[in-house]
């Protein structure tokens, strides 16, 4: 392999790493705050990519119907709960929070359908439409079993993935879509090393969002509350941090991350209704390298996964996924060597 | 005068085992009330039920209103605060972050955050020295100070302390109980649960004795200390 090829593969690898970094951050965030391994992350990314593709094609994105159905189901569930608790004074708040608020992003989407939209507007509408999906799903699926074991939550996640993948087929159909690049052209970094602006955008977005996450967690009281919930749930409740609030915030941030991943990846890869699982699984490898708890190590894991995938696809395209997932073995060996085993039981007791 | 806090016929069960059986107590604003009793009497369970961490039956009244249907977070918002025996600090976060989170649920406390932080640092100068240190690197006494400091950040109206002296050196116990006593003058009511009966009765106005999940004695702390039966059972061995 010449240096030129190695450099090209490295750039490709870093572009992929940017995707896995965002997805990995989402997985670590959700797990540390709620103990949910959010398998359907990739499915949400697919929804955002396909929504953008529909808007670009001048069609009404079926995501609107999905959001409306989820909002309806969630509101019904919440109202039923209030009626059972005979606590009807909270009804207007619930109707507003779960019935009306998630539908707000649907309005621009309905208005925009069929029009020729500037790319930035189409992206904003797609992100807005995807934003309420994960908080709604979490309220419907995870909140009633929030105190269940990690295994039960994982099984619920797997079921949710298959359900969302099926809904993707129902709403978006079986054909694949690729969206327009958000930026065209590129820069010549060196003779023979052309980097497209789309790749620069992917890497820059990932770095910027990672930085924003860091600042939000370190500098704001709400960010500290999320961290506190991840560290000590009982302690968090004792200072008045509501687990349902932190969960909704966490899932909202995850929805946004998944949306961004979908928008960034769609110009580079043809997206199908079921393309999500593989994105989620590779990000999961990055998150496992970070022990599902450390953001810097997850970032490192994402770079490792991206580079390994890129080089593996050059040497043996058919084996690239096998090679990427093989990264789990040394990662788990090292982790199990350095972690104390008594933690396993403690985690289940939470 | 209305009681600031009252428990009425509280029952708490772990499965079929009833750990607290029909306990009723009341306390007036700005007073310190202690609950003493042997290990396993149900003192910690009683406090956990009072803050809403454990489900219970019976009424929990705060300023006359029954708040038994409210969750922990709602009770904290109202001005109740529990410092549990296990401290429940955020170990991987700094001292100052722990303290700031103490003010999280109370809007008024959030607004006065810098002033409240200074107050806590004045009370516990050692926390000021360690403000950027991670909570899990503190000593036992410093952790207890941080737990009490974090609770004070919420400007509580009722502070519940579960075994604040547990595992601490005698000098630090005196320091912490002195601070508890000083809270009385600032209008904070304190419900103090202690195994160290003498120390608890010394700093409280009123006392309750809990045995096997039921109240056996109650009265002014001085009277309890003078009571021969209580002295022999709980204080004689000290």
Coordinates of C-alpha atoms in Angstrom, one line a residue:
Chain A
X1 CA 0.0 0.0 0.0
X2 CA 1.3 3.4 -1.0
X3 CA 1.2 6.4 1.3
X4 CA -1.4 8.1 -1.0
X5 CA -3.8 5.2 -0.6
X6 CA -3.2 5.1 3.1
X7 CA -4.0 8.8 3.4
X8 CA -7.2 8.5 1.3
X9 CA -8.3 5.5 3.4
X10 CA -7.5 7.5 6.6
X11 CA -9.7 10.4 5.4
X12 CA -12.5 8.0 4.6
X13 CA -12.0 6.3 8.0
X14 CA -12.2 9.7 9.8
X15 CA -15.4 10.6 8.0
X16 CA -16.9 7.3 9.1
X17 CA -15.5 7.9 12.6
X18 CA -17.4 11.1 12.8
X19 CA -20.6 9.2 12.3
X20 CA -19.7 6.6 14.9
X21 CA -18.6 9.3 17.3
X22 CA -22.0 11.0 17.2
X23 CA -23.8 7.7 17.4
X24 CA -21.5 6.4 20.2
X25 CA -22.0 9.6 22.2
X26 CA -25.8 9.0 21.9
X27 CA -25.5 5.4 23.1
X28 CA -23.3 6.3 26.1
X29 CA -25.5 9.2 27.0
X30 CA -28.6 7.1 27.0
X31 CA -27.0 4.1 28.8
X32 CA -25.4 6.2 31.6
X33 CA -28.5 8.2 32.4
X34 CA -31.2 5.5 31.9
X35 CA -29.4 2.1 31.7
X36 CA -31.0 1.5 28.3
X37 CA -28.8 0.2 25.5
X38 CA -30.5 2.1 22.7
X39 CA -30.4 -0.4 19.8
X40 CA -32.8 1.6 17.6
X41 CA -30.4 4.5 17.3
X42 CA -29.7 3.6 13.7
X43 CA -33.3 3.3 12.9
X44 CA -33.9 6.9 13.9
X45 CA -30.9 8.0 11.8
X46 CA -32.6 6.2 8.9
X47 CA -35.9 8.0 9.5
X48 CA -34.1 11.4 9.4
X49 CA -32.2 10.5 6.2
X50 CA -35.3 9.2 4.4
X51 CA -37.4 12.2 5.6
X52 CA -34.8 14.5 4.0
X53 CA -34.8 12.4 0.8
X54 CA -38.7 12.6 0.6
X55 CA -38.5 16.4 1.1
X56 CA -35.9 16.8 -1.6
X57 CA -38.1 14.7 -3.9
X58 CA -41.0 17.1 -3.2
X59 CA -43.0 14.4 -1.4
X60 CA -44.7 14.6 2.0
X61 CA -42.5 12.7 4.4
X62 CA -44.5 9.9 6.1
X63 CA -42.6 10.7 9.3
X64 CA -45.4 13.2 10.0
X65 CA -47.8 10.3 10.4
X66 CA -45.4 8.4 12.5
X67 CA -44.9 11.4 14.9
X68 CA -48.7 12.0 15.0
X69 CA -49.4 8.3 15.8
X70 CA -46.7 8.2 18.5
X71 CA -47.9 11.5 20.1
X72 CA -51.5 10.1 20.1
X73 CA -50.5 6.8 21.7
X74 CA -48.3 8.6 24.3
X75 CA -51.0 11.1 25.2
X76 CA -53.6 8.4 25.6
X77 CA -51.2 6.4 27.8
X78 CA -50.4 9.4 30.0
X79 CA -54.1 10.4 30.3
X80 CA -55.1 6.9 31.2
X81 CA -52.4 6.9 33.9
X82 CA -53.7 10.3 35.3
X83 CA -57.3 9.0 35.3
X84 CA -56.2 5.9 37.3
X85 CA -54.3 8.1 39.7
X86 CA -57.4 10.5 39.9
X87 CA -55.0 13.3 39.3
X88 CA -56.8 15.2 36.6
X89 CA -55.3 18.6 37.5
X90 CA -52.2 17.7 35.5
X91 CA -54.3 16.8 32.4
X92 CA -53.8 20.2 30.5
X93 CA -50.0 20.0 31.1
X94 CA -49.9 16.4 29.8
X95 CA -52.0 17.2 26.7
X96 CA -49.7 20.1 25.9
X97 CA -46.4 18.3 26.6
X98 CA -47.2 15.0 24.9
X99 CA -50.1 15.8 22.5
X100 CA -49.4 19.3 21.2
X101 CA -45.7 20.0 21.6
X102 CA -44.4 17.0 19.5
X103 CA -46.8 18.0 16.7
X104 CA -45.3 21.5 16.2
X105 CA -42.4 20.3 13.9
X106 CA -45.1 18.6 11.7
X107 CA -46.6 22.0 10.7
X108 CA -43.6 23.3 8.7
X109 CA -43.2 19.8 7.2
X110 CA -46.8 19.7 6.0
X111 CA -46.5 23.3 4.6
X112 CA -43.1 22.5 2.9
X113 CA -44.2 19.4 1.1
X114 CA -44.1 19.7 -2.6
X115 CA -42.1 22.9 -2.6
X116 CA -38.6 23.4 -3.8
X117 CA -36.8 23.9 -0.5
X118 CA -33.3 25.3 0.2
X119 CA -31.2 22.5 1.5
X120 CA -30.8 24.1 4.9
X121 CA -34.5 24.4 5.4
X122 CA -35.1 20.8 4.3
X123 CA -32.4 19.6 6.8
X124 CA -34.0 21.7 9.6
X125 CA -37.4 20.3 8.9
X126 CA -36.1 16.7 8.9
X127 CA -34.3 17.2 12.2
X128 CA -37.3 18.8 13.7
X129 CA -39.5 16.0 12.6
X130 CA -37.2 13.3 14.1
X131 CA -36.6 15.2 17.3
X132 CA -39.8 14.1 19.1
X133 CA -39.6 10.5 18.0
X134 CA -37.2 9.1 20.7
X135 CA -38.7 11.0 23.7
X136 CA -42.2 9.7 22.6
X137 CA -41.0 6.2 22.2
X138 CA -39.1 6.3 25.5
X139 CA -42.2 7.6 27.3
X140 CA -44.3 4.8 25.7
X141 CA -41.9 1.9 26.0
X142 CA -39.1 2.6 28.5
X143 CA -40.8 4.7 31.2
X144 CA -43.2 2.1 32.4
X145 CA -40.2 -0.3 32.9
X146 CA -37.7 2.3 34.0
X147 CA -36.7 0.3 37.1
X148 CA -36.4 -3.1 35.3
X149 CA -33.0 -4.8 34.9
X150 CA -30.6 -3.8 32.2
X151 CA -31.4 -7.1 30.4
X152 CA -35.1 -6.4 30.3
X153 CA -34.4 -2.9 29.0
X154 CA -32.1 -4.4 26.3
X155 CA -34.8 -6.9 25.2
X156 CA -37.3 -4.0 25.0
X157 CA -34.7 -2.1 22.9
X158 CA -34.3 -5.1 20.5
X159 CA -38.1 -5.4 20.1
X160 CA -38.3 -1.7 19.5
X161 CA -35.6 -1.9 16.8
X162 CA -37.5 -4.6 14.9
X163 CA -40.8 -2.6 15.3
X164 CA -39.2 0.6 14.0
X165 CA -37.5 -1.2 11.1
X166 CA -40.9 -2.7 10.2
X167 CA -42.5 0.7 10.5
X168 CA -39.8 2.1 8.2
X169 CA -40.7 -0.4 5.5
X170 CA -44.4 0.4 5.9
X171 CA -43.9 4.2 5.8
X172 CA -41.0 4.7 3.5
X173 CA -41.1 1.6 1.3
X174 CA -38.4 -0.8 0.3
X175 CA -36.4 1.3 -2.1
X176 CA -33.2 3.0 -1.1
X177 CA -32.5 6.8 -1.2
X178 CA -29.5 9.0 -1.3
X179 CA -29.7 12.7 -0.6
X180 CA -27.9 15.6 -2.2
X181 CA -24.5 16.5 -0.7
X182 CA -24.9 19.5 1.6
X183 CA -21.6 20.9 0.3
X184 CA -20.1 20.3 -3.1
X185 CA -16.5 20.6 -4.2
X186 CA -13.5 19.9 -2.1
X187 CA -10.0 20.8 -1.2
X188 CA -6.6 19.4 -2.3
X189 CA -4.7 18.7 0.9
X190 CA -1.8 17.2 -1.0
X191 CA -1.1 16.0 -4.5
X192 CA -3.4 13.1 -5.0
X193 CA -5.3 13.7 -1.7
X194 CA -8.6 15.3 -2.5
X195 CA -11.0 15.8 0.4
X196 CA -14.6 16.6 -0.4
X197 CA -16.2 19.4 1.6
X198 CA -19.0 16.9 2.6
X199 CA -16.3 14.9 4.5
X200 CA -15.0 18.1 6.1
X201 CA -18.6 18.9 7.1
X202 CA -19.1 15.5 8.7
X203 CA -15.9 15.7 10.7
X204 CA -16.5 19.4 11.7
X205 CA -20.1 18.7 12.7
X206 CA -19.0 15.7 14.9
X207 CA -16.3 17.7 16.6
X208 CA -18.6 20.7 17.1
X209 CA -21.4 18.6 18.6
X210 CA -19.0 16.7 20.8
X211 CA -17.6 20.0 22.1
X212 CA -21.2 21.3 22.7
X213 CA -22.0 18.1 24.6
X214 CA -18.9 18.5 26.7
X215 CA -19.8 22.2 27.5
X216 CA -23.4 21.3 28.3
X217 CA -22.4 18.6 30.7
X218 CA -19.6 20.4 32.4
X219 CA -21.0 24.0 32.5
X220 CA -24.8 23.9 32.9
X221 CA -26.7 22.9 35.9
X222 CA -29.0 20.7 33.8
X223 CA -26.0 19.0 32.3
X224 CA -24.7 18.4 35.8
X225 CA -28.1 17.0 36.7
X226 CA -27.9 14.5 33.9
X227 CA -24.4 13.5 35.0
X228 CA -25.5 13.2 38.6
X229 CA -28.4 10.9 37.6
X230 CA -25.9 8.7 35.8
X231 CA -23.6 8.6 38.8
X232 CA -26.2 8.1 41.6
X233 CA -29.9 7.8 40.9
X234 CA -31.0 7.9 44.5
X235 CA -28.8 10.9 45.3
X236 CA -30.2 12.6 42.2
X237 CA -33.8 12.0 43.4
X238 CA -32.9 13.3 46.9
X239 CA -31.9 16.7 45.4
X240 CA -35.1 16.8 43.4
X241 CA -33.8 15.7 40.0
X242 CA -36.7 13.9 38.3
X243 CA -35.7 10.7 36.5
X244 CA -38.5 11.2 34.0
X245 CA -37.2 14.7 33.2
X246 CA -33.6 13.6 32.8
X247 CA -34.8 10.6 30.6
X248 CA -36.9 12.9 28.3
X249 CA -33.9 15.3 28.0
X250 CA -31.5 12.5 27.3
X251 CA -33.7 10.8 24.7
X252 CA -34.4 14.2 23.1
X253 CA -30.6 14.8 22.8
X254 CA -30.2 11.3 21.4
X255 CA -33.0 11.9 18.8
X256 CA -31.1 15.0 17.7
X257 CA -27.8 13.1 17.4
X258 CA -29.5 10.3 15.5
X259 CA -31.1 12.9 13.2
X260 CA -27.7 14.6 12.5
X261 CA -26.1 11.2 11.8
X262 CA -28.8 10.4 9.3
X263 CA -28.5 13.8 7.5
X264 CA -24.7 13.5 7.4
X265 CA -24.5 9.9 6.2
X266 CA -27.3 10.0 3.6
X267 CA -25.4 11.8 0.8
X268 CA -22.5 9.2 1.1
X269 CA -24.5 6.0 1.5
X270 CA -27.8 4.8 0.0
X271 CA -30.1 4.4 2.9
X272 CA -32.8 1.7 3.1
X273 CA -35.4 1.3 5.8
X274 CA -33.2 -1.4 7.5
X275 CA -29.8 0.3 7.1
X276 CA -29.9 1.5 10.7
X277 CA -28.9 -1.6 12.6
X278 CA -25.4 -1.8 11.2
X279 CA -24.7 1.9 12.0
X280 CA -26.0 1.3 15.6
X281 CA -23.9 -1.8 16.0
X282 CA -20.7 -0.3 14.9
X283 CA -21.3 2.7 17.1
X284 CA -21.9 0.2 19.9
X285 CA -18.4 -1.2 19.3
X286 CA -17.1 2.3 19.8
X287 CA -19.2 2.7 22.9
X288 CA -18.0 -0.6 24.3
X289 CA -14.4 0.5 23.9
X290 CA -15.4 3.4 26.1
X291 CA -17.0 1.0 28.6
X292 CA -20.5 2.5 27.9
X293 CA -19.5 5.3 30.2
X294 CA -16.5 7.3 29.1
X295 CA -17.0 9.9 26.4
X296 CA -13.3 10.4 25.5
X297 CA -12.7 6.7 25.2
X298 CA -15.9 6.3 23.1
X299 CA -14.4 9.0 20.8
X300 CA -11.2 7.1 20.6
X301 CA -13.2 3.9 19.9
X302 CA -15.1 5.7 17.1
X303 CA -11.8 6.7 15.5
X304 CA -10.6 3.1 15.8
X305 CA -13.8 1.7 14.3
X306 CA -13.8 4.2 11.4
X307 CA -10.1 3.6 10.5
X308 CA -10.3 -0.2 10.9
X309 CA -13.4 -0.3 8.7
X310 CA -11.9 1.9 6.1
X311 CA -8.6 -0.1 5.8
X312 CA -10.4 -3.4 6.1
X313 CA -12.7 -2.6 3.2
X314 CA -9.6 -1.9 1.1
X315 CA -7.9 -5.2 2.0
X316 CA -11.0 -7.4 2.0
X317 CA -14.3 -5.7 1.5
X318 CA -16.4 -8.8 2.2
X319 CA -14.8 -9.2 5.6
X320 CA -14.8 -5.6 6.8
X321 CA -17.8 -5.9 9.2
X322 CA -16.3 -9.1 10.7
X323 CA -13.0 -7.3 11.2
X324 CA -14.7 -4.2 12.8
X325 CA -16.8 -6.4 15.2
X326 CA -13.6 -8.4 16.0
X327 CA -12.4 -5.2 17.7
X328 CA -14.8 -6.1 20.5
X329 CA -12.7 -9.1 21.6
X330 CA -9.5 -7.2 22.6
X331 CA -11.6 -4.3 23.9
X332 CA -13.6 -6.6 26.2
X333 CA -10.5 -8.5 27.2
X334 CA -8.7 -5.3 28.3
X335 CA -11.9 -4.0 30.0
X336 CA -12.5 -7.2 31.9
X337 CA -8.9 -7.2 33.0
X338 CA -9.1 -3.7 34.5
X339 CA -12.6 -3.6 35.8
X340 CA -13.7 -5.0 39.1
X341 CA -16.1 -7.8 38.7
X342 CA -18.2 -7.0 41.8
X343 CA -19.6 -4.1 39.8
X344 CA -21.7 -6.5 37.7
X345 CA -24.0 -7.4 40.5
X346 CA -24.2 -3.9 41.9
X347 CA -25.4 -2.6 38.6
X348 CA -28.3 -4.9 38.6
X349 CA -29.3 -3.8 42.0
X350 CA -29.8 -0.2 40.9
Chain B
X1 CA -49.3 26.7 66.5
X2 CA -49.6 24.4 63.4
X3 CA -47.1 21.6 63.2
X4 CA -44.6 22.0 60.4
X5 CA -44.4 18.3 59.9
X6 CA -46.3 15.3 61.2
X7 CA -46.5 11.6 60.5
X8 CA -49.8 10.0 61.3
X9 CA -50.2 6.2 61.6
X10 CA -47.3 5.4 59.2
X11 CA -46.9 1.8 58.2
X12 CA -44.0 0.6 56.1
X13 CA -43.5 -3.0 54.9
X14 CA -40.7 -4.8 53.1
X15 CA -42.8 -7.5 51.5
X16 CA -44.6 -9.3 54.3
X17 CA -42.3 -7.9 57.1
X18 CA -43.7 -4.7 58.6
X19 CA -40.7 -2.5 59.6
X20 CA -42.6 0.5 60.8
X21 CA -46.0 -0.1 62.6
X22 CA -48.4 2.8 63.2
X23 CA -45.8 5.5 64.0
X24 CA -47.2 9.0 64.6
X25 CA -45.0 12.0 65.4
X26 CA -45.2 15.8 65.0
X27 CA -42.8 18.6 65.2
X28 CA -43.1 22.4 65.4
X29 CA -41.3 24.9 63.1
X30 CA -37.8 25.8 64.2
X31 CA -37.3 22.9 66.5
X32 CA -35.1 19.9 66.5
X33 CA -36.8 16.5 67.0
X34 CA -34.8 13.4 67.5
X35 CA -35.8 9.8 66.9
X36 CA -33.6 7.4 68.9
X37 CA -33.7 3.6 69.1
X38 CA -31.6 0.5 68.8
X39 CA -30.2 -0.8 65.5
X40 CA -33.0 -2.3 63.4
X41 CA -35.8 -0.3 65.1
X42 CA -37.0 1.1 61.8
X43 CA -35.5 4.6 62.1
X44 CA -34.0 4.7 58.7
X45 CA -37.1 3.2 57.1
X46 CA -39.2 5.8 58.8
X47 CA -37.1 8.6 57.3
X48 CA -37.1 7.0 53.8
X49 CA -40.9 6.8 54.0
X50 CA -41.1 10.4 55.2
X51 CA -39.2 11.7 52.1
X52 CA -41.1 9.3 49.8
X53 CA -38.3 6.9 48.9
X54 CA -40.3 4.0 50.3
X55 CA -44.0 3.4 49.9
X56 CA -46.0 3.8 53.1
X57 CA -49.6 4.0 54.3
X58 CA -50.8 6.8 56.6
X59 CA -50.6 10.5 56.4
X60 CA -47.5 12.6 55.9
X61 CA -48.4 16.2 56.7
X62 CA -46.2 19.2 55.8
X63 CA -47.6 22.5 57.0
X64 CA -50.9 20.8 57.6
X65 CA -51.3 19.4 54.1
X66 CA -51.1 15.7 53.4
X67 CA -48.2 15.1 51.0
X68 CA -48.2 11.3 51.1
X69 CA -49.2 11.0 47.4
X70 CA -46.3 13.2 46.3
X71 CA -43.0 11.7 45.0
X72 CA -39.5 12.4 46.4
X73 CA -38.8 15.2 44.0
X74 CA -42.1 17.0 44.7
X75 CA -41.4 16.8 48.5
X76 CA -37.9 18.2 47.9
X77 CA -39.4 21.1 45.9
X78 CA -41.7 21.9 48.8
X79 CA -38.7 22.2 51.2
X80 CA -38.1 18.8 52.7
X81 CA -34.6 17.3 52.5
X82 CA -33.1 14.1 53.6
X83 CA -29.4 13.4 54.3
X84 CA -29.4 9.6 54.3
X85 CA -27.1 7.4 56.3
X86 CA -25.4 6.4 53.0
X87 CA -24.8 10.2 52.1
X88 CA -25.6 9.5 48.4
X89 CA -23.1 12.0 47.1
X90 CA -22.1 12.3 43.4
X91 CA -18.7 10.6 43.9
X92 CA -17.2 11.4 40.5
X93 CA -18.2 15.1 40.6
X94 CA -16.4 17.9 42.4
X95 CA -17.4 19.3 45.8
X96 CA -18.7 22.5 44.3
X97 CA -20.8 20.6 41.7
X98 CA -22.3 18.5 44.4
X99 CA -23.2 21.6 46.3
X100 CA -24.7 23.3 43.3
X101 CA -26.9 20.3 42.6
X102 CA -28.3 20.7 46.1
X103 CA -30.0 23.8 44.9
X104 CA -31.3 22.2 41.7
X105 CA -35.0 21.7 42.7
X106 CA -35.7 24.9 44.4
X107 CA -36.0 28.0 42.2
X108 CA -35.3 30.5 45.0
X109 CA -32.2 28.6 46.0
X110 CA -31.0 28.6 42.4
X111 CA -31.3 32.3 42.2
X112 CA -29.3 32.7 45.4
X113 CA -26.7 30.1 44.4
X114 CA -23.5 32.2 45.0
X115 CA -24.6 33.4 48.4
X116 CA -25.7 29.9 49.5
X117 CA -22.4 28.5 48.4
X118 CA -20.6 31.1 50.5
X119 CA -22.8 30.3 53.5
X120 CA -21.9 26.6 53.2
X121 CA -18.2 27.4 52.9
X122 CA -18.5 29.6 56.0
X123 CA -20.1 26.8 57.9
X124 CA -17.7 24.1 56.6
X125 CA -14.4 25.9 55.7
X126 CA -12.9 22.5 54.9
X127 CA -15.3 22.2 52.0
X128 CA -14.1 25.5 50.7
X129 CA -10.5 24.2 50.7
X130 CA -11.6 21.1 48.8
X131 CA -14.1 22.7 46.4
X132 CA -12.6 21.4 43.2
X133 CA -11.8 17.9 44.6
X134 CA -13.8 14.9 43.6
X135 CA -16.4 13.9 46.3
X136 CA -15.2 10.3 46.5
X137 CA -11.7 11.4 47.5
X138 CA -12.9 13.1 50.7
X139 CA -12.6 11.7 54.1
X140 CA -15.7 10.3 56.0
X141 CA -16.2 13.5 58.0
X142 CA -15.8 15.7 54.9
X143 CA -18.3 13.6 53.1
X144 CA -20.8 14.0 55.9
X145 CA -20.1 17.8 55.8
X146 CA -20.7 17.8 52.0
X147 CA -23.9 15.8 52.4
X148 CA -25.2 18.3 55.0
X149 CA -23.9 21.2 52.9
X150 CA -25.6 19.9 49.8
X151 CA -28.9 19.7 51.8
X152 CA -28.5 23.2 53.1
X153 CA -28.1 24.5 49.5
X154 CA -31.8 23.7 48.9
X155 CA -32.7 26.1 51.8
X156 CA -34.8 23.3 53.4
X157 CA -37.6 24.0 55.8
X158 CA -37.4 20.5 57.2
X159 CA -34.0 18.8 57.2
X160 CA -34.0 15.1 58.0
X161 CA -30.7 13.7 59.1
X162 CA -30.1 10.0 59.3
X163 CA -27.3 8.9 61.6
X164 CA -25.0 11.9 60.9
X165 CA -22.5 10.7 63.5
X166 CA -22.2 7.2 62.0
X167 CA -18.5 6.2 61.5
X168 CA -17.2 9.6 62.4
X169 CA -14.5 10.7 64.9
X170 CA -16.0 12.3 68.1
X171 CA -14.6 15.8 67.3
X172 CA -16.3 15.8 63.9
X173 CA -19.6 14.6 65.4
X174 CA -19.5 17.5 67.8
X175 CA -18.8 19.9 64.9
X176 CA -21.6 18.6 62.8
X177 CA -24.1 18.5 65.7
X178 CA -23.1 22.1 66.6
X179 CA -24.1 23.1 63.1
X180 CA -27.4 21.2 63.4
X181 CA -28.1 23.1 66.6
X182 CA -27.3 26.4 64.9
X183 CA -29.9 25.7 62.2
X184 CA -32.7 26.1 64.8
X185 CA -32.0 29.8 65.0
X186 CA -32.4 30.1 61.2
X187 CA -35.9 28.7 61.2
X188 CA -34.9 25.3 59.9
X189 CA -36.7 22.4 61.5
X190 CA -34.6 19.3 62.0
X191 CA -35.7 15.6 62.3
X192 CA -32.6 13.8 63.6
X193 CA -32.4 10.1 63.6
X194 CA -29.5 8.8 65.8
X195 CA -28.2 5.7 67.4
X196 CA -26.0 7.9 69.6
X197 CA -29.0 8.6 71.9
X198 CA -27.2 10.9 74.3
X199 CA -25.8 13.1 71.6
X200 CA -29.2 13.3 69.9
X201 CA -31.1 14.2 73.0
X202 CA -28.5 16.7 73.9
X203 CA -29.1 18.7 70.8
X204 CA -32.8 18.2 70.3
X205 CA -35.9 19.8 71.9
X206 CA -38.1 16.8 71.6
X207 CA -37.5 13.1 71.3
X208 CA -39.2 9.9 70.3
X209 CA -38.0 6.4 71.1
X210 CA -38.6 3.8 68.4
X211 CA -38.4 0.1 69.2
X212 CA -39.1 -2.7 66.8
X213 CA -41.0 -0.4 64.4
X214 CA -43.2 1.1 67.1
X215 CA -42.9 4.3 69.3
X216 CA -42.4 3.4 72.9
X217 CA -41.7 6.8 74.5
X218 CA -41.9 10.4 73.6
X219 CA -41.4 13.7 75.3
X220 CA -39.2 16.7 75.8
X221 CA -35.6 15.6 75.3
X222 CA -34.5 16.7 78.8
X223 CA -37.4 14.7 80.3
X224 CA -36.4 11.6 78.2
X225 CA -32.8 12.0 79.4
X226 CA -34.0 12.1 83.0
X227 CA -36.3 9.1 82.6
X228 CA -34.8 6.2 84.4
X229 CA -36.1 3.5 82.1
X230 CA -34.8 5.2 79.0
X231 CA -31.5 6.0 80.8
X232 CA -31.0 2.4 81.6
X233 CA -32.0 1.0 78.2
X234 CA -30.4 3.5 75.9
X235 CA -28.1 5.9 77.8
X236 CA -26.8 3.6 80.5
X237 CA -24.6 1.7 78.2
X238 CA -23.0 4.7 76.8

